[in-house]
mmCIF file of C-alpha atoms in Angstrom:
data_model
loop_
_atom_site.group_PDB
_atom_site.id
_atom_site.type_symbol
_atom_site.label_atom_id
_atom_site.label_comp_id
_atom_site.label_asym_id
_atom_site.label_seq_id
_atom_site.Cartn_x
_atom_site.Cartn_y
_atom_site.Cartn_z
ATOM 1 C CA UNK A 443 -0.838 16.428 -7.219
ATOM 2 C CA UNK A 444 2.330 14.568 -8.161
ATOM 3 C CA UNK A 445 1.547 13.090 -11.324
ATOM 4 C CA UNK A 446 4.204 9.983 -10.603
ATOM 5 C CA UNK A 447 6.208 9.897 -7.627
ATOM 6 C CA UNK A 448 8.532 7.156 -6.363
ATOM 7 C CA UNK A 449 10.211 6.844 -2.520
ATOM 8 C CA UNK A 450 12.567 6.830 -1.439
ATOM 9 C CA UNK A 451 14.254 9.532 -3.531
ATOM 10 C CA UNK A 452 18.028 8.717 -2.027
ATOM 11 C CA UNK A 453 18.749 5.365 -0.989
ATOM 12 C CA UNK A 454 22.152 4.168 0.124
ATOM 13 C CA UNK A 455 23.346 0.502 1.190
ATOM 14 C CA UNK A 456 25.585 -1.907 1.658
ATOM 15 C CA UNK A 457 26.876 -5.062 -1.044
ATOM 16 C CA UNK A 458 24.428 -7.890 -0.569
ATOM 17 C CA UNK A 459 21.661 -6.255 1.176
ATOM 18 C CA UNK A 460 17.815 -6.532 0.061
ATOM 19 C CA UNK A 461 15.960 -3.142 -0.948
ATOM 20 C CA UNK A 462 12.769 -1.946 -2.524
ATOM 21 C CA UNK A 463 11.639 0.864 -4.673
ATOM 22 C CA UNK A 464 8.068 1.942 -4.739
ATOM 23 C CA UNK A 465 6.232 3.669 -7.563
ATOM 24 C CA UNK A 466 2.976 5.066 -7.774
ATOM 25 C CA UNK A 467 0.583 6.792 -10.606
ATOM 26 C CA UNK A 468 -1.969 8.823 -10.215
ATOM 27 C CA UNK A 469 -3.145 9.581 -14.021
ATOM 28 C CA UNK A 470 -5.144 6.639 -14.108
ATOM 29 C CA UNK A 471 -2.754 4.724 -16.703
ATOM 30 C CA UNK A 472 -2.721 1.395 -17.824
ATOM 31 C CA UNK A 473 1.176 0.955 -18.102
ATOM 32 C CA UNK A 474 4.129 1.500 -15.810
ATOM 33 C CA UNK A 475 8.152 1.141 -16.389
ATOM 34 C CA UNK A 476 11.173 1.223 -14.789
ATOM 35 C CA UNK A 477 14.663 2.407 -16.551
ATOM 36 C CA UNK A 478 17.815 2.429 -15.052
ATOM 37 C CA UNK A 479 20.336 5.651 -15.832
ATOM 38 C CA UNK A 480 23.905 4.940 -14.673
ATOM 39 C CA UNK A 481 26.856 7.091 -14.062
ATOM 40 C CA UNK A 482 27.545 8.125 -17.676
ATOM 41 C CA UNK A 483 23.264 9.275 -17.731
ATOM 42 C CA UNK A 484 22.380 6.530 -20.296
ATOM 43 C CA UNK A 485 19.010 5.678 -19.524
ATOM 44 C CA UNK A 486 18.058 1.982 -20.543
ATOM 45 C CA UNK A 487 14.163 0.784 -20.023
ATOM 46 C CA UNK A 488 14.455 -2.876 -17.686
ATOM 47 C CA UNK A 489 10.587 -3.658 -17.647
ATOM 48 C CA UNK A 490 7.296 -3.103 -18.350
ATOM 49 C CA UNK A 491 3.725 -3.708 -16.908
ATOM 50 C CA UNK A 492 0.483 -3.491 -18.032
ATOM 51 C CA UNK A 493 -2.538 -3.775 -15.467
ATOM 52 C CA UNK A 494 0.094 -6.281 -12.925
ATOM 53 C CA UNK A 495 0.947 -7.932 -16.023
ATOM 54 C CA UNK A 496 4.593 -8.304 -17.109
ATOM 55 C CA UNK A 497 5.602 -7.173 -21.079
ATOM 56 C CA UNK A 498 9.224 -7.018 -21.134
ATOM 57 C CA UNK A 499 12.105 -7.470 -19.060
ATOM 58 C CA UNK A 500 15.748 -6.368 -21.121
ATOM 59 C CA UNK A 501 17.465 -8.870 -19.881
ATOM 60 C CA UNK A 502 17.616 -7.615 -16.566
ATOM 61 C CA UNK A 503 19.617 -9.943 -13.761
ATOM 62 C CA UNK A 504 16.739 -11.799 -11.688
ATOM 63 C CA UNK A 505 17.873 -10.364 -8.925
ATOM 64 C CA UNK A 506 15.789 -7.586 -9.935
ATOM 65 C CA UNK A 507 11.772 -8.484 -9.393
ATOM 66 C CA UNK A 508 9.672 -5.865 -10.147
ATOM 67 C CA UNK A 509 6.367 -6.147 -8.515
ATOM 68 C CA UNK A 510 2.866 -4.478 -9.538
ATOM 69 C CA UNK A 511 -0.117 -4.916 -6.542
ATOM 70 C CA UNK A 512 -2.287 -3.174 -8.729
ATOM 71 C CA UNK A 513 -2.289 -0.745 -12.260
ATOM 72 C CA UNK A 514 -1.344 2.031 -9.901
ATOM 73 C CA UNK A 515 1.692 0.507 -8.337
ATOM 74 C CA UNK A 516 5.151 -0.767 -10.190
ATOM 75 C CA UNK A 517 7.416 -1.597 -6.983
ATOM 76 C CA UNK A 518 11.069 -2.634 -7.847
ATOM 77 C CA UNK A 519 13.075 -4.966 -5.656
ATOM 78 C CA UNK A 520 16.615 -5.792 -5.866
ATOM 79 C CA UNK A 521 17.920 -8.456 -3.895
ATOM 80 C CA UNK A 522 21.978 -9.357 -2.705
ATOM 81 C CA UNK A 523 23.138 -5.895 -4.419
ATOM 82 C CA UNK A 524 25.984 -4.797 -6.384
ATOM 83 C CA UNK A 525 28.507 -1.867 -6.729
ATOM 84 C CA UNK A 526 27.377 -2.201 -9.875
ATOM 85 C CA UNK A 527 23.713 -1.472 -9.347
ATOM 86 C CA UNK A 528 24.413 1.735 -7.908
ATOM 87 C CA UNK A 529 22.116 4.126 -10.598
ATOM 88 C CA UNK A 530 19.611 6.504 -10.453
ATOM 89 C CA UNK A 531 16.179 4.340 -11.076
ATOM 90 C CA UNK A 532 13.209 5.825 -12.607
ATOM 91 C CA UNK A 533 9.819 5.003 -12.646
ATOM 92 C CA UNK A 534 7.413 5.998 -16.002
ATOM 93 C CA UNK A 535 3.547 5.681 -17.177
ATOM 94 C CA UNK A 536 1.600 5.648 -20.197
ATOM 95 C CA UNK A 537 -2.014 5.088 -20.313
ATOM 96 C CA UNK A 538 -2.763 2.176 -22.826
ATOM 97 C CA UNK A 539 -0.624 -0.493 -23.506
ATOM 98 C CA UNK A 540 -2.357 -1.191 -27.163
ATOM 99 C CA UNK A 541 -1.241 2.525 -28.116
ATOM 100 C CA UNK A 542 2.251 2.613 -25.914
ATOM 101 C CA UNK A 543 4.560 3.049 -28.645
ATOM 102 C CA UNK A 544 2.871 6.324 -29.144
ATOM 103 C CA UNK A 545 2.154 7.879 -25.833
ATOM 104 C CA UNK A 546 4.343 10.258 -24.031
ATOM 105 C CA UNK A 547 6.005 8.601 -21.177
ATOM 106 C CA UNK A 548 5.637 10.712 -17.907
ATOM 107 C CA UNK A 549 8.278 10.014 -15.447
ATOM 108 C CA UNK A 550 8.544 9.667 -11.630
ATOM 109 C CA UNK A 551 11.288 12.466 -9.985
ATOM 110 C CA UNK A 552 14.017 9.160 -10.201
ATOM 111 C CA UNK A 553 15.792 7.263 -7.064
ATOM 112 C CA UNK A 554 19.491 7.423 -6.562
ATOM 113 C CA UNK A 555 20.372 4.498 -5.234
ATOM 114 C CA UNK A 556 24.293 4.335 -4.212
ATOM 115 C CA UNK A 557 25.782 0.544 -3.033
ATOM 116 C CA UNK A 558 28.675 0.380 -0.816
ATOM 117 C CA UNK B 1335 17.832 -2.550 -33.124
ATOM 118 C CA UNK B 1336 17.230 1.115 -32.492
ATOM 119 C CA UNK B 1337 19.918 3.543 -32.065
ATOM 120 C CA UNK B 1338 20.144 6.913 -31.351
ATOM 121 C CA UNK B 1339 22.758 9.401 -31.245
ATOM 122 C CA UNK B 1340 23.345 12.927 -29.785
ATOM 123 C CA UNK B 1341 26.828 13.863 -31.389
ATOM 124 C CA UNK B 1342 26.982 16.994 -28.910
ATOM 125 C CA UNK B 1343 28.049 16.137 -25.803
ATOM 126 C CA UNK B 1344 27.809 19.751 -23.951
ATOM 127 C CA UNK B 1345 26.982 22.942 -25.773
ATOM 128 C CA UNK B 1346 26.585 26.339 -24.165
ATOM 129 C CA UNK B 1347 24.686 29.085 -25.096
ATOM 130 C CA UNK B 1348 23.852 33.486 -23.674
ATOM 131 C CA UNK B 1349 20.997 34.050 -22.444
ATOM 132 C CA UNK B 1350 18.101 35.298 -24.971
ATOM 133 C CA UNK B 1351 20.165 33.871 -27.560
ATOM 134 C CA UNK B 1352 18.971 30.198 -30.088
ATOM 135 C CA UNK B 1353 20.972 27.399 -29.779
ATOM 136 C CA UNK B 1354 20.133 23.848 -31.388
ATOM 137 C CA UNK B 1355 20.825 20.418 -30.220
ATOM 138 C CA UNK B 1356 21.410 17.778 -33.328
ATOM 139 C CA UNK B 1357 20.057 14.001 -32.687
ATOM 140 C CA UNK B 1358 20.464 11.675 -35.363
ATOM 141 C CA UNK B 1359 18.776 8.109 -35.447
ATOM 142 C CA UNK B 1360 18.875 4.513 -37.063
ATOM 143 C CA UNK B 1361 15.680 2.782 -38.325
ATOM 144 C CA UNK B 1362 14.249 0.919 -40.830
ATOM 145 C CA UNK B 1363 10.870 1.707 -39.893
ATOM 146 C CA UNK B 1364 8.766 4.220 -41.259
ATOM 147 C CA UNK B 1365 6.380 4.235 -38.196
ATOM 148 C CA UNK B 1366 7.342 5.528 -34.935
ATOM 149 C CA UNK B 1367 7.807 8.283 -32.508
ATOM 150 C CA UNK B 1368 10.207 10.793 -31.632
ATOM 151 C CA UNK B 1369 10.511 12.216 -28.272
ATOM 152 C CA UNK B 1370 12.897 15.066 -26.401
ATOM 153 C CA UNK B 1371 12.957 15.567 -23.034
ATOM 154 C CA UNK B 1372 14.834 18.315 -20.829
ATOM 155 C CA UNK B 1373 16.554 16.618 -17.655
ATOM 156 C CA UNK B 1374 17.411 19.205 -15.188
ATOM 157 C CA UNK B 1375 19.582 19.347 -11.936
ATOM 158 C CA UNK B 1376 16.507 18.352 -10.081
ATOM 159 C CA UNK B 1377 16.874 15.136 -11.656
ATOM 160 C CA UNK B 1378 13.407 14.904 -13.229
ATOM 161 C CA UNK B 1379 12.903 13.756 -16.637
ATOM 162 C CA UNK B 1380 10.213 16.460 -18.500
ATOM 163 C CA UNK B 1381 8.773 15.986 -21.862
ATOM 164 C CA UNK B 1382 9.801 18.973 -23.811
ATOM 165 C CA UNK B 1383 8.056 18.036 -27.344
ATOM 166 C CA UNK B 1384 7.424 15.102 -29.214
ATOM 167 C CA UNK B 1385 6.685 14.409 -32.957
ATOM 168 C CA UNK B 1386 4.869 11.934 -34.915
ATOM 169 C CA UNK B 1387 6.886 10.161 -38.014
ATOM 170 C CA UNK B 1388 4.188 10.169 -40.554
ATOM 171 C CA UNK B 1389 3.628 14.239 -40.014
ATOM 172 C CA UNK B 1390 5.574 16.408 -41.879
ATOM 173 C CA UNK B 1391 4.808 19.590 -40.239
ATOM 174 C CA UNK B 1392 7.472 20.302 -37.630
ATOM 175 C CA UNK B 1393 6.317 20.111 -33.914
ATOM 176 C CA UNK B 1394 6.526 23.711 -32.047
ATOM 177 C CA UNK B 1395 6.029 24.236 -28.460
ATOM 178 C CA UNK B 1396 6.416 27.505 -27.465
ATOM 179 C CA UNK B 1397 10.088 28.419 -27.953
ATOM 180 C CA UNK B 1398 11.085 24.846 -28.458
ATOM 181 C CA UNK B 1399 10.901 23.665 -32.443
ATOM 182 C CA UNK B 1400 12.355 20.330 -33.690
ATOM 183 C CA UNK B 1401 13.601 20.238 -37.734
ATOM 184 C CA UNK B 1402 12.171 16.695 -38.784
ATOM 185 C CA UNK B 1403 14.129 15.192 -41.644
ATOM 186 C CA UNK B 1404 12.820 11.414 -41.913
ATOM 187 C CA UNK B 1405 15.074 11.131 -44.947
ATOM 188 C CA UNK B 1406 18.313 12.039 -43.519
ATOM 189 C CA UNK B 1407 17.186 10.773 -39.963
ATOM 190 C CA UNK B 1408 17.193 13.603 -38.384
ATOM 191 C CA UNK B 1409 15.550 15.372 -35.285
ATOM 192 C CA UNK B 1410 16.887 18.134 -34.143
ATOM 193 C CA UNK B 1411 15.554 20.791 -31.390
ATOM 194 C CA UNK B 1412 15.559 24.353 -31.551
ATOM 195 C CA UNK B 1413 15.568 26.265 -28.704
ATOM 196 C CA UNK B 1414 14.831 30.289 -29.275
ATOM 197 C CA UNK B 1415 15.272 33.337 -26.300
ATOM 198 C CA UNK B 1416 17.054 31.058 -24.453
ATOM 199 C CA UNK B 1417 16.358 30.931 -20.800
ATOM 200 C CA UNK B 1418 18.724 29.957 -17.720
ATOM 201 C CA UNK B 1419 16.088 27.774 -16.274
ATOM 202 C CA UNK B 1420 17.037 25.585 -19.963
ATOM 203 C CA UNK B 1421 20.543 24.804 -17.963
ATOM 204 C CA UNK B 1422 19.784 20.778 -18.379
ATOM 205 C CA UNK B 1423 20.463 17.802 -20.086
ATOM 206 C CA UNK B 1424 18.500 17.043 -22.980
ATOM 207 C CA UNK B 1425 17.596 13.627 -24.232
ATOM 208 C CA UNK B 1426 16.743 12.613 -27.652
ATOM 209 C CA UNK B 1427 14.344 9.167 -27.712
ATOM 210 C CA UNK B 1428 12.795 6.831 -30.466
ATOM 211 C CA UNK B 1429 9.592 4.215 -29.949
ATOM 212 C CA UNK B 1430 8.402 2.379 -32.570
ATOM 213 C CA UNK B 1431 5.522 -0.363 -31.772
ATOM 214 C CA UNK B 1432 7.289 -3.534 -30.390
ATOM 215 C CA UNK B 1433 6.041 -7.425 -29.833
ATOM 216 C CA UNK B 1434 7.009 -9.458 -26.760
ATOM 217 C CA UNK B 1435 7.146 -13.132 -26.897
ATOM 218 C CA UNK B 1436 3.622 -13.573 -26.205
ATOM 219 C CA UNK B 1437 2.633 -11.281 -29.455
ATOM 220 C CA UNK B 1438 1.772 -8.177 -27.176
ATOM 221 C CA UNK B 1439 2.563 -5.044 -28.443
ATOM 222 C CA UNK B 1440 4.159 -2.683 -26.511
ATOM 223 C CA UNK B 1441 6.413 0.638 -26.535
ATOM 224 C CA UNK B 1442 9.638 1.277 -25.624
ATOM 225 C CA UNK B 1443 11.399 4.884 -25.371
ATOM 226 C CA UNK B 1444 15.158 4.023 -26.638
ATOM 227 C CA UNK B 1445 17.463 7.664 -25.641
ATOM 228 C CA UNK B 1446 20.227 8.927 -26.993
ATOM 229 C CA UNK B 1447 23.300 9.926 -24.841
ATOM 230 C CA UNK B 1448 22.287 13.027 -23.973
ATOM 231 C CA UNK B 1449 23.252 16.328 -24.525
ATOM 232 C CA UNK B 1450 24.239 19.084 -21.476
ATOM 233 C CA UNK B 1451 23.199 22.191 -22.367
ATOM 234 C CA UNK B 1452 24.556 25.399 -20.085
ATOM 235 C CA UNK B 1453 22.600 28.722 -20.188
ATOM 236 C CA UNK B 1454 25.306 31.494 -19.671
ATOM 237 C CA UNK B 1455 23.606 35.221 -18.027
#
């Protein structure tokens, strides 16, 4: 019944390694994001799709590919990471991209990620 | 660009009691959206209500009420017989329709820095 759930919930590394976040939907929406909240719980949006397609990416490091196999799906992988990518990532969905900026966002339970 | 500020970093409030969290916001805009939402321990982010620039009537959900003032830039929650399952942090947020590059519009939810609000028995 979870609305949008992402796994792994914890996820902890080392500097430089390769890992992946997955996301899936299950309202049946059109468009998927991924924000980043860091240690001081600012939350900052880093992309969104719409049906696999790409919108925006803030400026986010391209070590950071986020990748969408279908509208259900936003995956996010990080390659070589950082201390300072250590966050807790969330995924988000809103059903139509042409009315976004006016839909309520529904968000995924959120990934800590912690790099050592 | 957007900004949005929660001036209240932690505020406390008994039990049964009404507490209000202030959110204040920059825009030149005069359509757009206006969102709070409750983040508990758990970690999950939960709409608590959301309100629509152009209407003037103030949004109510249950015992959660925002005070709306477009002029001042203003949006404000109210929360009434407070309830120690409201121990959270509480994020005020702003969209407004954007255009990528490729003239797409799209919507962005831009937060403030959040609020923590403790529920004292």
């Amino acid at each position: 019944d979870t609305a949008v759930s992402q796994t792994p919930k914890y996820l902890v590394t080392q500097m430089g390694n390769d890992k992946s976040i997955k996301c899936e939907q299950n309202l049946g929406h059109d468009t998927m994001y991924w924000y980043k909240q860091d240690s001081k719980k600012f939350l900052k949006i880093m992309f969104s799709y719409n049906n696999k397609e790409l919108i925006i990416n803030e400026t986010v490091p391209n070590r950071f590919s986020p990748k969408s196999p279908d509208k259900a799906h936003l995956n996010l992988h990080i390659n070589s990471l950082e201390l300072g990518d250590s966050a807790v990532y969330f995924c988000a969905s809103s059903q139509d991209l042409r009315t976004s900026y006016q839909e309520t966002q529904y968000f995924g339970p959120g990934t800590r990620l912690l790099v050592l | 660009a957007q900004t949005v500020t929660q001036s209240q970093p932690e505020m406390s409030v008994q039990e049964a009691e009404t507490v209000t969290l202030s959110c204040t916001y920059d825009t030149s805009e005069s359509n757009y959206y206006l969102f709070w939402y409750k983040q508990p321990p758990s970690r999950q982010m939960i709409l608590v209500i959301r309100q629509e620039a152009y209407k003037q009537q103030n949004a109510t959900e249950n015992r959660f009420s925002v005070n709306f003032q477009k002029a001042a830039k203003s949006f404000s929650l109210k929360i009434s017989d407070s309830q120690l399952g409201d121990t959270a942090m509480y994020f005020c947020a702003f969209m407004k329709p954007e255009i990528n590059a490729g003239g797409t519009s799209y919507g962005k939810l831009t937060f403030g820095q959040g609020t923590i609000l403790t529920v004292h028995p």
